[in-house]
């Protein structure tokens, strides 16, 4: 069961409306899709979106990392020798976590197909369904409130609200306006937009006003672990680390310092499922619950992340709305959505069947 070939191709899909955070604004989703074929003709899929302001990865960089560096070290290798194979991917180059993740996920897709099991069962099988949240982009308070109201009516009772741009008072106005329109569960994501003192001030104000925030994600800069701990220690609302945790080593630092109450594990930060599993087990050892989220990805990447999330008991929150933000679903098969509810088809592996040809804008191969 050796790897016969590794191919890449670019896809592009417009978003329904601009996606705005404290770090960037997107109107189009670009990604590199990886297709690995084994000697028996099975195919596995992975995805790597360019997220310059978080991972530092670009489309051209992802393609070169895969086709020029990672793939040549993997073609001809046995998938059944997965520990060494996945170690090779992780050590092939520093950083470049999105490229590593795409190849890693395609390999896990093939491994689960070989075992004739859906990937989430192959990895652990903790649950077979869950609800995702839905993201409200940063805009004027009135627009955000109307979006939140509509998403709640559409069946999304948990929403992630983007904040961290402009003055603290602007963010407070946004949350107040949303609370006037909906009583759904609200998670805030500041995307590194506050200082530690600003975060404590803003969160304390929300607590005092009874705005009922479930958690606040990455309030401070990714490198500011002391600041993250300061916020965690000085607020009642749970604080979640996102950009502060890419690797198992990052997770160890945050966990040992008790710098956060939760960790957001993303495959594109971790470098794929292999490393993400290590982070999940570390968090479980410290009894720190996790969320699994994503970048702006198609259903290829989201399917891999969802299968990983469903496999682990310590993962209790899910942020997989990215395919619902796209103007078109270009992927046949994969994880299934019924409004907020996400389920799996029962097909072995990821269950990816096809990708629309008209979404493909370029191809490559090692």
mmCIF file of C-alpha atoms in Angstrom:
data_model
loop_
_atom_site.group_PDB
_atom_site.id
_atom_site.type_symbol
_atom_site.label_atom_id
_atom_site.label_comp_id
_atom_site.label_asym_id
_atom_site.label_seq_id
_atom_site.Cartn_x
_atom_site.Cartn_y
_atom_site.Cartn_z
ATOM 1 C CA UNK A 1 0.000 0.000 0.000
ATOM 2 C CA UNK A 2 2.492 2.565 -1.247
ATOM 3 C CA UNK A 3 1.949 6.140 -2.396
ATOM 4 C CA UNK A 4 1.936 6.212 -6.200
ATOM 5 C CA UNK A 5 1.436 9.939 -6.819
ATOM 6 C CA UNK A 6 0.751 13.264 -5.128
ATOM 7 C CA UNK A 7 -1.051 15.968 -7.123
ATOM 8 C CA UNK A 8 -2.122 19.496 -6.237
ATOM 9 C CA UNK A 9 -4.631 21.869 -7.768
ATOM 10 C CA UNK A 10 -5.953 25.280 -6.867
ATOM 11 C CA UNK A 11 -9.632 26.034 -6.321
ATOM 12 C CA UNK A 12 -11.404 29.374 -5.949
ATOM 13 C CA UNK A 13 -14.914 30.023 -4.598
ATOM 14 C CA UNK A 14 -16.546 33.403 -3.900
ATOM 15 C CA UNK A 15 -17.981 34.088 -0.441
ATOM 16 C CA UNK A 16 -21.646 34.987 0.036
ATOM 17 C CA UNK A 17 -20.578 38.223 1.743
ATOM 18 C CA UNK A 18 -17.226 39.625 2.901
ATOM 19 C CA UNK A 19 -15.709 37.812 5.892
ATOM 20 C CA UNK A 20 -14.223 40.419 8.240
ATOM 21 C CA UNK A 21 -12.078 39.944 11.339
ATOM 22 C CA UNK A 22 -9.544 42.012 13.274
ATOM 23 C CA UNK A 23 -6.851 40.520 11.010
ATOM 24 C CA UNK A 24 -8.273 40.534 7.479
ATOM 25 C CA UNK A 25 -11.204 40.818 5.069
ATOM 26 C CA UNK A 26 -11.931 38.072 2.509
ATOM 27 C CA UNK A 27 -14.309 38.062 -0.448
ATOM 28 C CA UNK A 28 -12.986 34.903 -2.161
ATOM 29 C CA UNK A 29 -11.786 31.570 -0.798
ATOM 30 C CA UNK A 30 -8.625 30.220 -2.432
ATOM 31 C CA UNK A 31 -7.174 26.823 -1.535
ATOM 32 C CA UNK A 32 -4.729 24.180 -2.663
ATOM 33 C CA UNK A 33 -6.278 20.709 -2.826
ATOM 34 C CA UNK A 34 -4.011 17.672 -2.468
ATOM 35 C CA UNK A 35 -4.884 14.344 -4.085
ATOM 36 C CA UNK A 36 -2.826 11.299 -3.135
ATOM 37 C CA UNK A 37 -3.248 8.052 -5.080
ATOM 38 C CA UNK A 38 -1.986 4.742 -3.755
ATOM 39 C CA UNK A 39 -0.862 1.687 -5.722
ATOM 40 C CA UNK A 40 -4.319 0.127 -5.452
ATOM 41 C CA UNK A 41 -5.957 3.152 -7.086
ATOM 42 C CA UNK A 42 -7.541 4.654 -3.965
ATOM 43 C CA UNK A 43 -7.453 8.424 -3.620
ATOM 44 C CA UNK A 44 -7.176 10.557 -0.493
ATOM 45 C CA UNK A 45 -7.822 14.294 -0.254
ATOM 46 C CA UNK A 46 -6.503 17.187 1.812
ATOM 47 C CA UNK A 47 -6.721 20.966 1.640
ATOM 48 C CA UNK A 48 -4.462 23.923 2.446
ATOM 49 C CA UNK A 49 -5.884 27.472 2.387
ATOM 50 C CA UNK A 50 -3.458 30.421 2.366
ATOM 51 C CA UNK A 51 -3.883 32.354 5.615
ATOM 52 C CA UNK A 52 -1.052 34.859 5.446
ATOM 53 C CA UNK A 53 -1.863 36.704 8.668
ATOM 54 C CA UNK A 54 -2.089 33.559 10.811
ATOM 55 C CA UNK A 55 0.007 30.718 9.374
ATOM 56 C CA UNK A 56 2.077 32.842 6.969
ATOM 57 C CA UNK A 57 1.274 30.416 4.147
ATOM 58 C CA UNK A 58 0.620 31.594 0.571
ATOM 59 C CA UNK A 59 -0.765 29.701 -2.413
ATOM 60 C CA UNK A 60 2.587 29.589 -4.204
ATOM 61 C CA UNK A 61 4.398 28.688 -1.005
ATOM 62 C CA UNK A 62 2.001 25.840 -0.254
ATOM 63 C CA UNK A 63 2.389 24.416 -3.752
ATOM 64 C CA UNK A 64 6.190 24.579 -3.645
ATOM 65 C CA UNK A 65 6.295 23.071 -0.157
ATOM 66 C CA UNK A 66 4.176 20.114 -1.277
ATOM 67 C CA UNK A 67 5.390 19.534 -4.823
ATOM 68 C CA UNK A 68 9.012 20.512 -4.325
ATOM 69 C CA UNK A 69 9.816 19.286 -0.818
ATOM 70 C CA UNK A 70 7.219 17.105 0.930
ATOM 71 C CA UNK A 71 5.895 14.974 -1.934
ATOM 72 C CA UNK A 72 9.297 13.764 -3.217
ATOM 73 C CA UNK A 73 9.989 12.361 0.252
ATOM 74 C CA UNK A 74 6.622 10.570 0.387
ATOM 75 C CA UNK A 75 6.066 9.079 -3.065
ATOM 76 C CA UNK A 76 6.940 5.382 -2.982
ATOM 77 C CA UNK A 77 6.621 5.161 0.792
ATOM 78 C CA UNK A 78 4.256 2.698 2.468
ATOM 79 C CA UNK A 79 1.130 4.181 4.018
ATOM 80 C CA UNK A 80 1.146 1.367 6.553
ATOM 81 C CA UNK A 81 4.434 2.660 7.948
ATOM 82 C CA UNK A 82 2.495 5.744 8.964
ATOM 83 C CA UNK A 83 4.444 6.736 12.062
ATOM 84 C CA UNK A 84 7.639 7.205 10.061
ATOM 85 C CA UNK A 85 5.774 8.658 7.088
ATOM 86 C CA UNK A 86 4.024 11.326 9.171
ATOM 87 C CA UNK A 87 7.278 12.067 10.986
ATOM 88 C CA UNK A 88 8.893 12.631 7.595
ATOM 89 C CA UNK A 89 6.205 15.151 6.666
ATOM 90 C CA UNK A 90 6.518 17.023 9.944
ATOM 91 C CA UNK A 91 10.319 17.210 9.732
ATOM 92 C CA UNK A 92 10.539 17.922 5.986
ATOM 93 C CA UNK A 93 10.673 21.673 6.644
ATOM 94 C CA UNK A 94 9.984 24.154 9.424
ATOM 95 C CA UNK A 95 6.622 25.915 9.666
ATOM 96 C CA UNK A 96 4.557 25.486 6.441
ATOM 97 C CA UNK A 97 1.860 23.895 8.571
ATOM 98 C CA UNK A 98 -0.938 24.217 5.999
ATOM 99 C CA UNK A 99 1.030 22.314 3.354
ATOM 100 C CA UNK A 100 1.901 19.613 5.890
ATOM 101 C CA UNK A 101 -1.735 19.421 7.011
ATOM 102 C CA UNK A 102 -3.057 18.885 3.484
ATOM 103 C CA UNK A 103 -0.715 15.932 2.853
ATOM 104 C CA UNK A 104 -1.286 14.544 6.356
ATOM 105 C CA UNK A 105 -5.080 14.619 5.945
ATOM 106 C CA UNK A 106 -4.944 12.909 2.549
ATOM 107 C CA UNK A 107 -2.825 10.149 4.083
ATOM 108 C CA UNK A 108 -5.284 9.676 6.946
ATOM 109 C CA UNK A 109 -8.113 9.562 4.397
ATOM 110 C CA UNK A 110 -6.355 6.667 2.651
ATOM 111 C CA UNK A 111 -5.530 4.882 5.898
ATOM 112 C CA UNK A 112 -9.168 4.943 7.002
ATOM 113 C CA UNK A 113 -10.259 3.729 3.561
ATOM 114 C CA UNK A 114 -7.805 0.854 3.863
ATOM 115 C CA UNK A 115 -9.365 0.004 7.240
ATOM 116 C CA UNK A 116 -12.851 0.371 5.687
ATOM 117 C CA UNK A 117 -13.880 2.841 8.396
ATOM 118 C CA UNK A 118 -15.025 6.475 8.431
ATOM 119 C CA UNK A 119 -12.041 8.523 9.558
ATOM 120 C CA UNK A 120 -13.649 9.676 12.813
ATOM 121 C CA UNK A 121 -14.109 6.018 13.835
ATOM 122 C CA UNK A 122 -10.589 5.121 12.737
ATOM 123 C CA UNK A 123 -9.228 7.906 14.973
ATOM 124 C CA UNK A 124 -11.329 7.187 18.044
ATOM 125 C CA UNK A 125 -15.038 7.532 17.347
ATOM 126 C CA UNK A 126 -16.085 9.723 20.281
ATOM 127 C CA UNK A 127 -19.277 10.993 18.589
ATOM 128 C CA UNK A 128 -21.038 10.693 15.232
ATOM 129 C CA UNK A 129 -22.717 14.119 15.134
ATOM 130 C CA UNK A 130 -22.507 17.600 16.632
ATOM 131 C CA UNK A 131 -23.591 21.210 16.082
ATOM 132 C CA UNK A 132 -21.352 23.903 14.613
ATOM 133 C CA UNK A 133 -21.480 27.558 15.513
ATOM 134 C CA UNK A 134 -21.871 30.323 12.911
ATOM 135 C CA UNK A 135 -19.609 33.354 12.572
ATOM 136 C CA UNK A 136 -20.794 36.965 12.609
ATOM 137 C CA UNK A 137 -18.222 39.165 10.852
ATOM 138 C CA UNK A 138 -17.108 42.537 12.193
ATOM 139 C CA UNK A 139 -19.380 45.298 10.880
ATOM 140 C CA UNK A 140 -21.468 48.141 12.274
ATOM 141 C CA UNK A 141 -23.502 47.107 15.351
ATOM 142 C CA UNK A 142 -26.853 47.214 13.539
ATOM 143 C CA UNK A 143 -25.667 44.980 10.690
ATOM 144 C CA UNK A 144 -24.082 42.489 13.085
ATOM 145 C CA UNK A 145 -27.258 42.365 15.163
ATOM 146 C CA UNK A 146 -29.392 41.660 12.104
ATOM 147 C CA UNK A 147 -26.963 38.972 10.946
ATOM 148 C CA UNK A 148 -27.046 37.310 14.357
ATOM 149 C CA UNK A 149 -30.840 37.409 14.435
ATOM 150 C CA UNK A 150 -31.047 35.845 10.968
ATOM 151 C CA UNK A 151 -28.500 33.133 11.753
ATOM 152 C CA UNK A 152 -30.442 32.251 14.906
ATOM 153 C CA UNK A 153 -33.640 31.973 12.876
ATOM 154 C CA UNK A 154 -31.735 29.749 10.429
ATOM 155 C CA UNK A 155 -31.061 27.267 13.225
ATOM 156 C CA UNK A 156 -27.669 28.354 14.596
ATOM 157 C CA UNK A 157 -28.111 28.721 18.340
ATOM 158 C CA UNK A 158 -24.378 29.201 18.970
ATOM 159 C CA UNK A 159 -22.629 32.112 17.269
ATOM 160 C CA UNK A 160 -19.048 33.337 17.179
ATOM 161 C CA UNK A 161 -18.873 37.114 17.143
ATOM 162 C CA UNK A 162 -15.804 38.766 15.649
ATOM 163 C CA UNK A 163 -14.523 41.726 17.681
ATOM 164 C CA UNK A 164 -11.169 43.408 18.284
ATOM 165 C CA UNK A 165 -11.299 46.251 15.754
ATOM 166 C CA UNK A 166 -11.510 49.909 16.705
ATOM 167 C CA UNK A 167 -12.175 51.126 20.238
ATOM 168 C CA UNK A 168 -13.354 48.902 23.070
ATOM 169 C CA UNK A 169 -16.567 50.909 23.196
ATOM 170 C CA UNK A 170 -17.250 49.929 19.590
ATOM 171 C CA UNK A 171 -17.008 46.255 20.497
ATOM 172 C CA UNK A 172 -19.300 46.781 23.488
ATOM 173 C CA UNK A 173 -21.858 48.459 21.234
ATOM 174 C CA UNK A 174 -21.702 45.487 18.868
ATOM 175 C CA UNK A 175 -22.365 42.950 21.615
ATOM 176 C CA UNK A 176 -25.152 45.025 23.187
ATOM 177 C CA UNK A 177 -26.866 45.362 19.800
ATOM 178 C CA UNK A 178 -26.620 41.615 19.188
ATOM 179 C CA UNK A 179 -27.952 40.811 22.645
ATOM 180 C CA UNK A 180 -31.003 42.970 21.969
ATOM 181 C CA UNK A 181 -31.812 40.812 18.937
ATOM 182 C CA UNK A 182 -30.994 37.289 20.137
ATOM 183 C CA UNK A 183 -30.572 35.203 23.278
ATOM 184 C CA UNK A 184 -28.409 32.562 21.590
ATOM 185 C CA UNK A 185 -25.048 31.434 22.968
ATOM 186 C CA UNK A 186 -22.348 33.975 22.085
ATOM 187 C CA UNK A 187 -18.636 33.317 21.753
ATOM 188 C CA UNK A 188 -16.321 36.251 21.080
ATOM 189 C CA UNK A 189 -13.197 36.088 18.935
ATOM 190 C CA UNK A 190 -10.897 39.098 19.218
ATOM 191 C CA UNK A 191 -8.288 37.636 16.828
ATOM 192 C CA UNK A 192 -5.435 39.177 18.866
ATOM 193 C CA UNK A 193 -7.084 42.599 18.673
ATOM 194 C CA UNK A 194 -6.771 43.714 22.311
ATOM 195 C CA UNK A 195 -3.994 44.276 24.804
ATOM 196 C CA UNK A 196 -4.212 42.311 28.035
ATOM 197 C CA UNK A 197 -5.536 45.303 29.998
ATOM 198 C CA UNK A 198 -8.029 46.185 27.255
ATOM 199 C CA UNK A 199 -9.266 42.599 27.285
ATOM 200 C CA UNK A 200 -9.775 42.541 31.037
ATOM 201 C CA UNK A 201 -11.581 45.894 30.876
ATOM 202 C CA UNK A 202 -13.840 44.831 27.967
ATOM 203 C CA UNK A 203 -14.684 41.403 29.385
ATOM 204 C CA UNK A 204 -15.317 42.820 32.863
ATOM 205 C CA UNK A 205 -17.703 45.379 31.380
ATOM 206 C CA UNK A 206 -19.581 42.610 29.560
ATOM 207 C CA UNK A 207 -19.762 40.564 32.752
ATOM 208 C CA UNK A 208 -21.055 43.556 34.724
ATOM 209 C CA UNK A 209 -23.696 44.271 32.081
ATOM 210 C CA UNK A 210 -24.856 40.650 32.049
ATOM 211 C CA UNK A 211 -24.186 40.144 28.342
ATOM 212 C CA UNK A 212 -23.672 36.435 29.033
ATOM 213 C CA UNK A 213 -20.610 35.566 26.942
ATOM 214 C CA UNK A 214 -19.724 31.867 26.832
ATOM 215 C CA UNK A 215 -16.007 32.408 26.133
ATOM 216 C CA UNK A 216 -13.513 34.831 24.585
ATOM 217 C CA UNK A 217 -11.047 33.533 22.017
ATOM 218 C CA UNK A 218 -7.485 34.829 21.612
ATOM 219 C CA UNK A 219 -7.904 38.294 23.155
ATOM 220 C CA UNK A 220 -4.184 39.209 22.896
ATOM 221 C CA UNK A 221 -1.278 38.804 20.483
ATOM 222 C CA UNK A 222 -0.294 35.205 19.773
ATOM 223 C CA UNK A 223 3.174 35.572 21.311
ATOM 224 C CA UNK A 224 1.911 37.253 24.487
ATOM 225 C CA UNK A 225 1.400 34.182 26.674
ATOM 226 C CA UNK A 226 1.923 36.192 29.854
ATOM 227 C CA UNK A 227 -0.775 38.585 28.656
ATOM 228 C CA UNK A 228 -3.075 35.667 27.859
ATOM 229 C CA UNK A 229 -2.557 34.328 31.380
ATOM 230 C CA UNK A 230 -3.225 37.784 32.844
ATOM 231 C CA UNK A 231 -6.598 37.908 31.088
ATOM 232 C CA UNK A 232 -7.436 34.348 32.151
ATOM 233 C CA UNK A 233 -6.529 35.089 35.774
ATOM 234 C CA UNK A 234 -8.433 38.391 35.957
ATOM 235 C CA UNK A 235 -11.774 37.494 34.353
ATOM 236 C CA UNK A 236 -14.549 35.051 35.158
ATOM 237 C CA UNK A 237 -15.410 34.393 31.500
ATOM 238 C CA UNK A 238 -13.457 31.408 30.079
ATOM 239 C CA UNK A 239 -10.551 32.371 27.800
ATOM 240 C CA UNK A 240 -9.532 30.257 24.808
ATOM 241 C CA UNK A 241 -6.103 30.170 23.157
ATOM 242 C CA UNK A 242 -6.132 30.008 19.360
ATOM 243 C CA UNK A 243 -3.216 31.598 17.509
ATOM 244 C CA UNK A 244 -1.054 31.078 20.614
ATOM 245 C CA UNK A 245 -1.135 27.304 20.058
ATOM 246 C CA UNK A 246 0.214 25.866 16.807
ATOM 247 C CA UNK A 247 2.362 22.979 18.021
ATOM 248 C CA UNK A 248 2.390 20.480 20.893
ATOM 249 C CA UNK A 249 5.236 22.544 22.364
ATOM 250 C CA UNK A 250 3.007 25.648 22.316
ATOM 251 C CA UNK A 251 0.246 23.651 23.984
ATOM 252 C CA UNK A 252 2.587 22.450 26.734
ATOM 253 C CA UNK A 253 3.585 26.038 27.537
ATOM 254 C CA UNK A 254 -0.017 27.259 27.701
ATOM 255 C CA UNK A 255 -1.161 24.228 29.696
ATOM 256 C CA UNK A 256 1.690 24.329 32.206
ATOM 257 C CA UNK A 257 1.155 28.056 32.799
ATOM 258 C CA UNK A 258 -2.628 27.664 32.950
ATOM 259 C CA UNK A 259 -2.631 30.593 30.532
ATOM 260 C CA UNK A 260 -6.023 29.681 29.054
ATOM 261 C CA UNK A 261 -9.163 27.784 30.003
ATOM 262 C CA UNK A 262 -9.591 26.179 26.581
ATOM 263 C CA UNK A 263 -7.566 25.548 23.409
ATOM 264 C CA UNK A 264 -8.706 25.863 19.800
ATOM 265 C CA UNK A 265 -7.035 23.124 17.750
ATOM 266 C CA UNK A 266 -6.862 23.774 14.012
ATOM 267 C CA UNK A 267 -5.322 21.327 11.579
ATOM 268 C CA UNK A 268 -3.835 24.154 9.536
ATOM 269 C CA UNK A 269 -1.942 25.423 12.588
ATOM 270 C CA UNK A 270 -0.893 22.015 13.889
ATOM 271 C CA UNK A 271 0.332 20.642 10.569
ATOM 272 C CA UNK A 272 -2.384 18.015 10.294
ATOM 273 C CA UNK A 273 -4.171 15.322 12.251
ATOM 274 C CA UNK A 274 -1.033 13.586 13.553
ATOM 275 C CA UNK A 275 0.143 16.639 15.509
ATOM 276 C CA UNK A 276 -3.410 17.708 16.392
ATOM 277 C CA UNK A 277 -3.962 14.365 18.129
ATOM 278 C CA UNK A 278 -0.921 15.024 20.304
ATOM 279 C CA UNK A 279 -2.284 18.442 21.304
ATOM 280 C CA UNK A 280 -5.682 16.927 22.116
ATOM 281 C CA UNK A 281 -4.129 14.274 24.340
ATOM 282 C CA UNK A 282 -1.993 16.866 26.126
ATOM 283 C CA UNK A 283 -5.088 18.973 26.778
ATOM 284 C CA UNK A 284 -6.942 15.919 28.018
ATOM 285 C CA UNK A 285 -4.123 15.179 30.477
ATOM 286 C CA UNK A 286 -4.610 18.688 31.908
ATOM 287 C CA UNK A 287 -8.413 18.401 31.756
ATOM 288 C CA UNK A 288 -8.588 21.440 29.461
ATOM 289 C CA UNK A 289 -11.473 21.212 26.965
ATOM 290 C CA UNK A 290 -10.879 22.064 23.334
ATOM 291 C CA UNK A 291 -12.651 23.465 20.330
ATOM 292 C CA UNK A 292 -11.753 22.537 16.783
ATOM 293 C CA UNK A 293 -12.049 25.284 14.202
ATOM 294 C CA UNK A 294 -10.798 26.027 10.720
ATOM 295 C CA UNK A 295 -9.674 28.689 8.301
ATOM 296 C CA UNK A 296 -11.897 29.625 5.341
ATOM 297 C CA UNK A 297 -11.918 26.199 3.688
ATOM 298 C CA UNK A 298 -14.067 24.110 1.387
ATOM 299 C CA UNK A 299 -15.714 20.908 2.550
ATOM 300 C CA UNK A 300 -12.475 18.999 1.879
ATOM 301 C CA UNK A 301 -10.604 20.646 4.740
ATOM 302 C CA UNK A 302 -13.689 20.918 6.928
ATOM 303 C CA UNK A 303 -14.429 17.213 6.524
ATOM 304 C CA UNK A 304 -10.954 16.339 7.782
ATOM 305 C CA UNK A 305 -11.250 18.722 10.735
ATOM 306 C CA UNK A 306 -14.747 17.470 11.574
ATOM 307 C CA UNK A 307 -13.666 13.824 11.517
ATOM 308 C CA UNK A 308 -10.754 14.667 13.806
ATOM 309 C CA UNK A 309 -13.009 16.625 16.183
ATOM 310 C CA UNK A 310 -15.615 13.851 16.338
ATOM 311 C CA UNK A 311 -12.951 11.327 17.266
ATOM 312 C CA UNK A 312 -11.769 12.968 20.505
ATOM 313 C CA UNK A 313 -13.643 13.197 23.799
ATOM 314 C CA UNK A 314 -11.823 16.349 24.947
ATOM 315 C CA UNK A 315 -13.144 18.315 21.956
ATOM 316 C CA UNK A 316 -16.465 19.784 23.075
ATOM 317 C CA UNK A 317 -16.983 22.779 20.773
ATOM 318 C CA UNK A 318 -17.060 23.001 16.987
ATOM 319 C CA UNK A 319 -16.470 25.897 14.579
ATOM 320 C CA UNK A 320 -17.027 24.527 11.075
ATOM 321 C CA UNK A 321 -19.262 27.043 9.313
ATOM 322 C CA UNK A 322 -16.706 27.894 6.591
ATOM 323 C CA UNK A 323 -18.403 25.898 3.777
ATOM 324 C CA UNK A 324 -21.683 27.647 4.629
ATOM 325 C CA UNK A 325 -20.013 31.023 4.016
ATOM 326 C CA UNK A 326 -19.170 30.050 0.427
ATOM 327 C CA UNK A 327 -21.428 30.970 -2.479
ATOM 328 C CA UNK A 328 -21.171 27.420 -3.854
ATOM 329 C CA UNK A 329 -20.424 23.928 -2.561
ATOM 330 C CA UNK A 330 -17.828 22.560 -4.974
ATOM 331 C CA UNK A 331 -17.291 19.270 -3.131
ATOM 332 C CA UNK A 332 -19.295 16.096 -3.646
ATOM 333 C CA UNK A 333 -19.499 13.937 -0.542
ATOM 334 C CA UNK A 334 -17.771 14.679 2.731
ATOM 335 C CA UNK A 335 -19.330 15.866 5.965
ATOM 336 C CA UNK A 336 -23.052 16.652 5.815
ATOM 337 C CA UNK A 337 -24.835 19.789 7.087
ATOM 338 C CA UNK A 338 -28.443 20.064 8.250
ATOM 339 C CA UNK A 339 -28.361 23.697 9.331
ATOM 340 C CA UNK A 340 -26.124 23.592 12.443
ATOM 341 C CA UNK A 341 -26.148 19.806 12.688
ATOM 342 C CA UNK A 342 -23.161 17.999 11.181
ATOM 343 C CA UNK A 343 -23.118 14.262 10.467
ATOM 344 C CA UNK A 344 -21.016 11.738 8.565
ATOM 345 C CA UNK A 345 -22.070 9.566 5.650
ATOM 346 C CA UNK A 346 -20.594 6.314 6.939
ATOM 347 C CA UNK A 347 -18.339 6.071 3.879
ATOM 348 C CA UNK A 348 -14.780 4.953 4.574
ATOM 349 C CA UNK A 349 -12.215 7.736 4.964
ATOM 350 C CA UNK A 350 -13.381 11.309 4.476
ATOM 351 C CA UNK A 351 -16.042 10.312 1.973
ATOM 352 C CA UNK A 352 -14.943 12.898 -0.615
ATOM 353 C CA UNK A 353 -16.360 11.867 -3.985
ATOM 354 C CA UNK A 354 -15.617 14.727 -6.377
ATOM 355 C CA UNK A 355 -14.593 18.371 -6.823
ATOM 356 C CA UNK A 356 -16.237 20.514 -9.482
ATOM 357 C CA UNK A 357 -13.980 21.040 -12.473
ATOM 358 C CA UNK A 358 -15.075 24.644 -12.980
ATOM 359 C CA UNK A 359 -13.679 25.590 -9.543
ATOM 360 C CA UNK A 360 -10.182 24.356 -10.462
ATOM 361 C CA UNK A 361 -7.830 27.110 -11.633
ATOM 362 C CA UNK A 362 -4.433 25.379 -11.752
ATOM 363 C CA UNK A 363 -2.747 21.993 -11.321
ATOM 364 C CA UNK A 364 0.642 20.686 -10.189
ATOM 365 C CA UNK A 365 2.447 17.440 -9.391
ATOM 366 C CA UNK A 366 5.655 16.378 -7.708
#
